[in-house]
PDB file of C-alpha atoms in Angstrom:
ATOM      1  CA  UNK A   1      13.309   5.263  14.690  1.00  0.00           C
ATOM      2  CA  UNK A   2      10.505   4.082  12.984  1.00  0.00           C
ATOM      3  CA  UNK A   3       9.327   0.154  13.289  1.00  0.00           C
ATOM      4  CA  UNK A   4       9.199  -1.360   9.450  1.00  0.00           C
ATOM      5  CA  UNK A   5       6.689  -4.047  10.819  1.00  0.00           C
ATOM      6  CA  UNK A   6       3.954  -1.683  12.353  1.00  0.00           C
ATOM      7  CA  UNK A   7       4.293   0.784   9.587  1.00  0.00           C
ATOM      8  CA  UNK A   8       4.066  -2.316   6.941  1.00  0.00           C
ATOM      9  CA  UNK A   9       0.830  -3.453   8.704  1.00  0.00           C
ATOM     10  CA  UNK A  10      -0.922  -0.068   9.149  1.00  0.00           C
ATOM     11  CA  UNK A  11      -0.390   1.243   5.794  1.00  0.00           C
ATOM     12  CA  UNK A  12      -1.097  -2.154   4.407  1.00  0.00           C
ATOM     13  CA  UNK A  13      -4.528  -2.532   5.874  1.00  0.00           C
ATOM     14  CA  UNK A  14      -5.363   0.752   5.245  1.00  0.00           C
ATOM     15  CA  UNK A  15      -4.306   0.239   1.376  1.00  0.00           C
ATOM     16  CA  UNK A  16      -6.089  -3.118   1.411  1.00  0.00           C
ATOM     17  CA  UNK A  17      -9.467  -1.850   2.915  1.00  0.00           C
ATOM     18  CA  UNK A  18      -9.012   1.508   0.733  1.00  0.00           C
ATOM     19  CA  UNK A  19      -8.733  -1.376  -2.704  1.00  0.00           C
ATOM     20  CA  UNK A  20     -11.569  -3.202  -1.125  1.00  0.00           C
ATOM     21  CA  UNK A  21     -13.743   0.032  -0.472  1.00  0.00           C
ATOM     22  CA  UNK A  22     -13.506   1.164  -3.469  1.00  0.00           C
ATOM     23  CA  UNK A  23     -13.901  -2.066  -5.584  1.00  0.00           C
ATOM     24  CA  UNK A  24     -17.379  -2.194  -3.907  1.00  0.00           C
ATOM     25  CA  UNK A  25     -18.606   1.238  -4.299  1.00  0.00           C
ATOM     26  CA  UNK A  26     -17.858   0.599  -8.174  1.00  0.00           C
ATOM     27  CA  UNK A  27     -19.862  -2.485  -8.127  1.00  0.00           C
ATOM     28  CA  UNK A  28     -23.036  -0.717  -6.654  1.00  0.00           C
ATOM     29  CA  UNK A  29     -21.975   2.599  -7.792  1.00  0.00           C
ATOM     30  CA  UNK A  30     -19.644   2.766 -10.204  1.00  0.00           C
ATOM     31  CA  UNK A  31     -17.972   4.827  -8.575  1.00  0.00           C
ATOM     32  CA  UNK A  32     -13.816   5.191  -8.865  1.00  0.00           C
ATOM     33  CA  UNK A  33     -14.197   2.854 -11.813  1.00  0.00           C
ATOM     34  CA  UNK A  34     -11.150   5.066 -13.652  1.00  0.00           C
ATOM     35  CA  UNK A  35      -8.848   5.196 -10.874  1.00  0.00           C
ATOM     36  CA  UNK A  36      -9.847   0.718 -10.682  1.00  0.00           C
ATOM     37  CA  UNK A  37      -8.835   0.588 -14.570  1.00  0.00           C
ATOM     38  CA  UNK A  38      -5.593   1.885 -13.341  1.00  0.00           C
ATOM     39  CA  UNK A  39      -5.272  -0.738 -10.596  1.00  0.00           C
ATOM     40  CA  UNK A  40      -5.751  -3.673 -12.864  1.00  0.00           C
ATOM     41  CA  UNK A  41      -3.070  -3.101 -14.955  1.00  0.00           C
ATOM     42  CA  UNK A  42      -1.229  -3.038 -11.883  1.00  0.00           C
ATOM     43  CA  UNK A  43      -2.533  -6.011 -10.091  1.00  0.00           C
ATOM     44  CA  UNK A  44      -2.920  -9.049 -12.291  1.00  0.00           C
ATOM     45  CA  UNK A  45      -5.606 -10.631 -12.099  1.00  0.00           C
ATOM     46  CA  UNK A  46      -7.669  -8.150 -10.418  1.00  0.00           C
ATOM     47  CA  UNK A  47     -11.281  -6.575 -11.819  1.00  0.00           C
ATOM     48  CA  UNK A  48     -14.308  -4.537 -10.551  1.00  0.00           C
ATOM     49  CA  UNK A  49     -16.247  -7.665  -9.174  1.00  0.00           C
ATOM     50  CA  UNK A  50     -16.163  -9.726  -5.464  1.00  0.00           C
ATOM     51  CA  UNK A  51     -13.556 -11.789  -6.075  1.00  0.00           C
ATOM     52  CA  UNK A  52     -11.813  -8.665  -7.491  1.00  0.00           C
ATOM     53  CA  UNK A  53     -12.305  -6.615  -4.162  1.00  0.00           C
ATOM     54  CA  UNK A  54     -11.151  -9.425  -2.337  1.00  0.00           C
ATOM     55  CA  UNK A  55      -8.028  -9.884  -4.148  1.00  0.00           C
ATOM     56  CA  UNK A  56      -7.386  -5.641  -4.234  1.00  0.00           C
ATOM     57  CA  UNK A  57      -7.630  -6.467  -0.171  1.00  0.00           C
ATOM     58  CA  UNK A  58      -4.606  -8.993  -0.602  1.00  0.00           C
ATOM     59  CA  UNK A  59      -2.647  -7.364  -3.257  1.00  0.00           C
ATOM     60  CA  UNK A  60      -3.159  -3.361  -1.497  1.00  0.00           C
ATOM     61  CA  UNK A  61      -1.900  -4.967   2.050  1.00  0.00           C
ATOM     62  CA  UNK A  62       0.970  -6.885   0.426  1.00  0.00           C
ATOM     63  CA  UNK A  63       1.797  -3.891  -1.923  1.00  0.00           C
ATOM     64  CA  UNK A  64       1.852  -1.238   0.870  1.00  0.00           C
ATOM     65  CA  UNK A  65       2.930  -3.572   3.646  1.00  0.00           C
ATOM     66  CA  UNK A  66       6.522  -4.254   1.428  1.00  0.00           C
ATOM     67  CA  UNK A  67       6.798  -0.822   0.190  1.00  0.00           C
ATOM     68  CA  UNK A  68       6.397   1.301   3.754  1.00  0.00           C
ATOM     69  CA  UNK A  69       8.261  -1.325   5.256  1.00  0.00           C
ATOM     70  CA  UNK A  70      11.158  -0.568   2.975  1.00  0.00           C
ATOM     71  CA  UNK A  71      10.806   2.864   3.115  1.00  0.00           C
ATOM     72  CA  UNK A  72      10.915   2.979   7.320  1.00  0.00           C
ATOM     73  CA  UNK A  73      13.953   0.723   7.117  1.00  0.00           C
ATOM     74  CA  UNK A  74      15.713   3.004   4.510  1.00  0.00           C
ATOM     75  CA  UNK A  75      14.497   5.908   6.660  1.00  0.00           C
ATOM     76  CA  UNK A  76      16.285   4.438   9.949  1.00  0.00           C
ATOM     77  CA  UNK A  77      19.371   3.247   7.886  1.00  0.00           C
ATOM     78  CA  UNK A  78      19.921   7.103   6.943  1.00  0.00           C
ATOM     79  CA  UNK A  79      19.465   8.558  10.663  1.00  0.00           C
ATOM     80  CA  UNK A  80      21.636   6.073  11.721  1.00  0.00           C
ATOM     81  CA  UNK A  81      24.527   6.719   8.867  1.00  0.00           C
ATOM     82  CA  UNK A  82      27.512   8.441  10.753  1.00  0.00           C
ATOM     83  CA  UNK A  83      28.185  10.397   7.819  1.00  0.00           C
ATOM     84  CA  UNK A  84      25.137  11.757   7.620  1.00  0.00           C
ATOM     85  CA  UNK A  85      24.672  12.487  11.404  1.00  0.00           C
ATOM     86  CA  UNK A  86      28.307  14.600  11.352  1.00  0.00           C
ATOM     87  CA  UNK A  87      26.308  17.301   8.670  1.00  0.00           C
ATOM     88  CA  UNK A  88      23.939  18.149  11.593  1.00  0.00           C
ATOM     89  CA  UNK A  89      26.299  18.903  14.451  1.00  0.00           C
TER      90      UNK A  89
END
């Protein structure tokens, strides 16, 4: 079984630093600036600047915090499904 919370919170800090990361390396760098283009018509609001890498933090944490914790509940409502189990035996 896999815990919705903790996988929620790892996978949404990782996506938040990953948004923040990268919205600094394309300030200095400009670096990832196409796959950032992407990310703003995802996340409203958001752009390449600091207030823009602090709101990719929010919006990647939120975004991948809901999503894997969905996805690990989903995944333990399946293992758990006694139809499901009775195909393995």
């Amino acid at each position: 079984m896999l815990s919705p919370f903790r996988l929620g919170a790892a996978g949404g800090i990782v996506w938040g630093a990953c948004m923040f990361i990268c919205t600094v390396l394309a300030i200095y760098t400009g670096y990832s600036k196409d796959f950032l283009m992407t990310m703003m018509s995802i996340y409203p609001g958001y752009d390449i600047s600091w207030g823009g890498a602090f709101l990719g933090l929010v919006y990647g944490f939120f975004d991948a915090f809901i999503g894997l914790m969905l996805l690990a509940w989903f995944y333990n409502k399946m293992g758990s499904c006694k139809e499901c189990s009775r195909h393995h035996e």
